[in-house]
Coordinates of N, CA and C in Angstrom, one line a residue:
M170 N -2.4 -20.8 -21.7 CA -2.3 -19.5 -20.9 C -1.5 -20.0 -19.6
S171 N -0.7 -19.3 -19.0 CA 0.3 -19.6 -17.6 C -1.1 -19.3 -16.6
A172 N -0.5 -20.0 -15.5 CA -1.5 -19.7 -14.0 C -0.9 -18.5 -13.6
P173 N -1.8 -18.0 -12.4 CA -0.9 -16.9 -11.8 C -0.3 -17.5 -10.8
D174 N 0.5 -16.8 -10.1 CA 1.5 -17.0 -9.2 C 1.0 -16.6 -7.7
E175 N 0.3 -17.5 -6.9 CA -0.2 -17.2 -6.0 C 0.8 -16.4 -5.0
I176 N 1.8 -16.9 -5.0 CA 2.8 -15.9 -4.2 C 2.4 -14.6 -4.4
V177 N 3.0 -14.2 -5.7 CA 3.0 -13.0 -6.0 C 1.6 -12.2 -6.3
H178 N 0.4 -13.0 -6.6 CA -0.6 -12.4 -7.4 C -1.4 -11.8 -5.7
Q179 N -1.0 -11.9 -4.8 CA -1.5 -11.0 -3.4 C -1.1 -9.9 -3.9
S180 N -2.0 -8.9 -3.7 CA -1.8 -7.4 -3.7 C -0.4 -6.6 -3.2
T181 N -0.4 -6.7 -1.7 CA 0.7 -6.2 -1.2 C 2.0 -7.0 -1.7
R182 N 2.0 -8.1 -2.1 CA 3.3 -8.7 -2.6 C 3.5 -8.6 -4.1
L183 N 2.5 -8.3 -4.7 CA 2.8 -7.8 -6.0 C 3.2 -6.5 -6.3
K184 N 2.9 -5.6 -5.3 CA 3.5 -4.2 -5.1 C 5.0 -4.2 -4.5
I185 N 5.2 -5.1 -3.8 CA 6.6 -5.3 -3.1 C 7.4 -5.6 -4.7
M186 N 6.9 -6.9 -5.2 CA 7.8 -7.7 -6.2 C 8.1 -6.5 -7.3
S187 N 7.1 -5.8 -7.5 CA 6.8 -4.5 -8.6 C 8.3 -3.4 -8.3
A188 N 8.2 -3.1 -6.9 CA 9.2 -2.3 -6.8 C 10.3 -2.7 -6.6
L189 N 10.7 -4.2 -6.3 CA 12.0 -4.4 -6.3 C 12.5 -5.1 -7.4
N190 N 11.5 -5.2 -8.4 CA 11.8 -5.6 -9.9 C 12.4 -4.5 -10.9
A191 N 11.8 -3.6 -10.4 CA 12.4 -2.1 -11.2 C 13.7 -1.6 -10.6
L192 N 14.3 -2.3 -9.9 CA 15.6 -2.0 -9.3 C 16.9 -2.5 -10.4
P193 N 17.8 -2.2 -10.6 CA 19.1 -3.2 -11.1 C 19.0 -4.0 -10.6
R194 N 19.7 -5.0 -10.8 CA 20.1 -6.3 -10.4 C 20.9 -6.1 -9.3
R195 N 20.8 -6.8 -8.2 CA 21.5 -6.6 -6.8 C 21.3 -5.6 -6.3
E196 N 20.7 -4.5 -6.6 CA 20.3 -2.9 -5.7 C 19.3 -3.4 -4.7
M197 N 19.0 -3.0 -3.4 CA 18.0 -3.3 -2.6 C 17.4 -1.8 -2.3
L198 N 16.3 -2.3 -1.6 CA 15.5 -1.3 -0.9 C 15.1 -1.4 0.5
E199 N 15.4 -0.4 1.1 CA 15.2 -0.2 2.7 C 13.7 -0.5 2.9
F200 N 13.5 -0.9 4.2 CA 12.2 -1.3 4.6 C 11.4 -0.6 4.5
V201 N 11.8 0.8 4.8 CA 11.1 2.2 5.3 C 10.6 2.6 3.9
R202 N 11.4 2.6 2.9 CA 11.2 3.0 1.5 C 9.7 2.0 1.0
L203 N 10.3 0.6 1.4 CA 9.3 -0.1 0.8 C 7.8 0.0 1.1
K204 N 8.2 0.3 2.6 CA 7.0 0.6 3.5 C 5.9 1.7 2.8
A205 N 6.6 2.8 2.5 CA 6.1 3.9 1.9 C 5.2 3.7 0.5
I206 N 6.2 2.5 -0.3 CA 5.6 2.5 -1.6 C 4.5 1.3 -1.6
T207 N 4.3 0.4 -0.4 CA 3.4 -0.4 -0.4 C 2.2 0.1 0.5
G208 N 2.3 0.8 1.3 CA 1.3 1.5 2.1 C 0.9 0.5 3.3
A209 N 2.0 -0.6 3.6 CA 1.6 -1.5 4.5 C 2.3 -1.0 5.9
T210 N 2.1 -1.5 6.6 CA 2.2 -1.5 8.3 C 3.5 -2.1 8.2
D211 N 4.1 -2.3 9.4 CA 5.4 -2.8 9.8 C 5.1 -4.0 9.6
G212 N 4.1 -4.8 10.6 CA 3.7 -5.9 10.9 C 3.4 -6.5 9.4
N213 N 2.5 -5.9 8.8 CA 2.3 -6.5 7.5 C 3.2 -6.8 6.7
L214 N 3.9 -5.5 6.2 CA 5.0 -5.8 5.5 C 6.2 -6.9 5.8
G215 N 6.2 -6.7 7.1 CA 7.4 -7.7 7.6 C 6.6 -9.5 7.0
S216 N 5.3 -9.4 7.4 CA 4.6 -10.8 7.2 C 4.8 -11.1 5.7
H217 N 4.6 -10.3 4.9 CA 4.6 -10.5 3.3 C 6.1 -10.9 3.1
L218 N 6.8 -9.9 3.2 CA 8.4 -10.1 3.2 C 8.9 -11.7 3.7
T219 N 8.4 -12.3 4.8 CA 8.7 -13.5 5.2 C 8.3 -14.6 4.2
T220 N 7.2 -14.3 3.7 CA 6.5 -15.4 2.8 C 7.5 -15.4 1.5
L221 N 7.5 -14.1 1.1 CA 8.3 -14.1 -0.4 C 10.1 -14.6 0.0
E222 N 10.5 -14.3 1.3 CA 11.7 -14.8 1.7 C 11.8 -16.5 1.9
K223 N 10.6 -17.1 2.3 CA 10.8 -18.3 2.5 C 10.4 -19.2 1.0
T224 N 9.7 -18.4 0.1 CA 9.5 -18.8 -1.1 C 11.0 -18.8 -2.2
G225 N 11.7 -18.0 -1.7 CA 13.1 -17.8 -2.3 C 13.1 -16.7 -3.4
Y226 N 11.8 -15.7 -3.3 CA 11.9 -14.8 -4.0 C 12.5 -13.4 -3.8
V227 N 12.8 -13.2 -2.6 CA 13.6 -12.4 -2.2 C 14.5 -12.6 -0.9
T228 N 15.7 -11.7 -0.8 CA 16.5 -12.0 0.2 C 16.1 -10.9 1.2
V229 N 16.4 -11.0 2.4 CA 16.3 -10.0 3.4 C 17.4 -9.7 4.0
V230 N 18.2 -8.5 4.2 CA 19.6 -8.2 4.6 C 19.0 -7.4 5.8
K231 N 19.5 -7.9 7.1 CA 19.3 -7.0 8.4 C 20.8 -6.4 8.8
D232 N 21.2 -5.3 9.0 CA 22.3 -4.9 9.6 C 22.0 -3.5 10.4
F233 N 23.5 -2.8 10.9 CA 23.3 -1.6 11.4 C 24.0 -0.5 10.9
V234 N 23.4 0.7 10.8 CA 24.0 1.9 10.6 C 24.4 2.8 11.4
G235 N 25.6 2.8 12.1 CA 25.9 3.0 13.5 C 25.0 2.5 14.6
K236 N 24.2 2.9 15.5 CA 23.6 1.8 16.2 C 22.0 1.5 15.9
R237 N 21.7 2.2 14.4 CA 20.5 1.8 14.2 C 20.3 0.6 13.4
P238 N 19.1 -0.1 13.8 CA 19.1 -1.5 12.8 C 18.6 -0.7 11.3
R239 N 18.9 -1.5 10.2 CA 18.6 -1.5 9.2 C 18.1 -2.7 8.2
T240 N 16.9 -2.8 7.5 CA 16.4 -3.9 7.0 C 16.4 -3.6 5.3
R241 N 17.0 -4.1 4.8 CA 17.1 -4.1 3.3 C 16.5 -5.1 2.5
V242 N 15.8 -5.2 1.3 CA 15.3 -6.3 0.7 C 15.6 -6.0 -0.7
R243 N 15.8 -7.6 -1.6 CA 16.6 -7.4 -2.6 C 15.8 -8.9 -3.7
I244 N 15.5 -8.4 -4.8 CA 14.9 -9.6 -5.8 C 15.7 -10.5 -6.1
T245 N 15.5 -11.8 -6.0 CA 16.1 -12.7 -6.1 C 16.1 -13.3 -7.7
T246 N 17.0 -13.7 -8.4 CA 16.8 -14.3 -9.8 C 15.6 -15.1 -9.9
P247 N 15.2 -16.1 -9.0 CA 13.7 -16.9 -9.0 C 12.9 -15.8 -8.8
G248 N 13.0 -15.2 -8.0 CA 12.0 -14.3 -7.9 C 11.5 -13.0 -8.9
R249 N 12.4 -12.5 -9.6 CA 12.4 -11.7 -10.8 C 11.7 -12.8 -12.2
R250 N 12.2 -13.8 -12.2 CA 11.6 -14.9 -13.2 C 9.9 -15.2 -12.6
A251 N 9.9 -15.4 -11.3 CA 8.4 -15.7 -11.2 C 7.3 -14.1 -11.3
F252 N 8.4 -13.2 -11.1 CA 7.2 -11.8 -11.2 C 6.9 -11.6 -12.6
Q253 N 8.4 -11.8 -13.4 CA 8.2 -11.9 -15.0 C 6.9 -13.0 -15.6
T254 N 7.0 -14.2 -15.0 CA 5.9 -15.0 -15.6 C 4.3 -14.5 -15.2
H255 N 4.4 -13.8 -13.8 CA 3.2 -13.3 -13.6 C 2.5 -12.3 -14.3
V256 N 3.4 -11.3 -14.7 CA 3.2 -10.4 -15.6 C 2.6 -10.7 -17.1
A257 N 3.3 -11.7 -17.8 CA 2.9 -12.1 -18.7 C 1.4 -13.0 -18.4
Y258 N 1.3 -13.1 -17.5 CA 0.0 -14.2 -17.3 C -1.2 -12.6 -16.9
L259 N -0.9 -11.7 -16.8 CA -1.6 -10.7 -16.5 C -1.8 -9.9 -17.8
R260 N -0.8 -10.0 -18.3 CA -0.9 -9.4 -20.2 C -1.8 -10.2 -20.7
D261 N -1.7 -11.5 -20.8 CA -2.6 -12.7 -21.8 C -4.1 -12.1 -21.3
I262 N -4.5 -12.2 -19.8 CA -5.6 -11.7 -19.6 C -6.0 -10.3 -20.3
L263 N -5.1 -9.2 -20.0 CA -5.9 -8.1 -20.6 C -5.6 -8.2 -22.2
E264 N -5.1 -8.9 -22.4 CA -5.3 -8.8 -24.2 C -6.3 -10.0 -24.6
G265 N -7.0 -10.7 -24.0 CA -8.2 -11.1 -24.2 C -8.1 -12.8 -24.1
E266 N -6.6 -13.0 -23.8 CA -6.4 -14.4 -24.3 C -7.0 -15.4 -23.2
G267 N -6.9 -15.1 -22.2 CA -7.3 -15.4 -20.9 C -9.1 -15.5 -21.1
A268 N -9.9 -15.1 -21.8 CA -11.0 -14.7 -21.8 C -11.8 -15.9 -22.6
G269 N -11.2 -16.8 -23.2 CA -11.8 -17.8 -24.1 C -11.8 -17.3 -25.5
A270 N -11.1 -16.1 -25.9 CA -11.0 -15.4 -27.3 C -10.4 -16.1 -28.3

């Protein structure tokens, strides 16, 4: 059985990665939408995104639409792999393989 990915395992980061993994490759989610999905505050979401970005699991793009700042996030290929491996780990637990079965 594989081990949990401690970066992905944290509940807010798991929500972030789940939302981003559901997108087609190279698609991005805006910060505001991700905030609504996760229920996180601006600061909390920003902190978790920084952790995920430092690990190479997400890419954060900041730009402007007119004069308004916009932050968008995309899952990277290593991030997608890490998420899928973590999901496999969780499935193993749910199917009883991690309970000494």
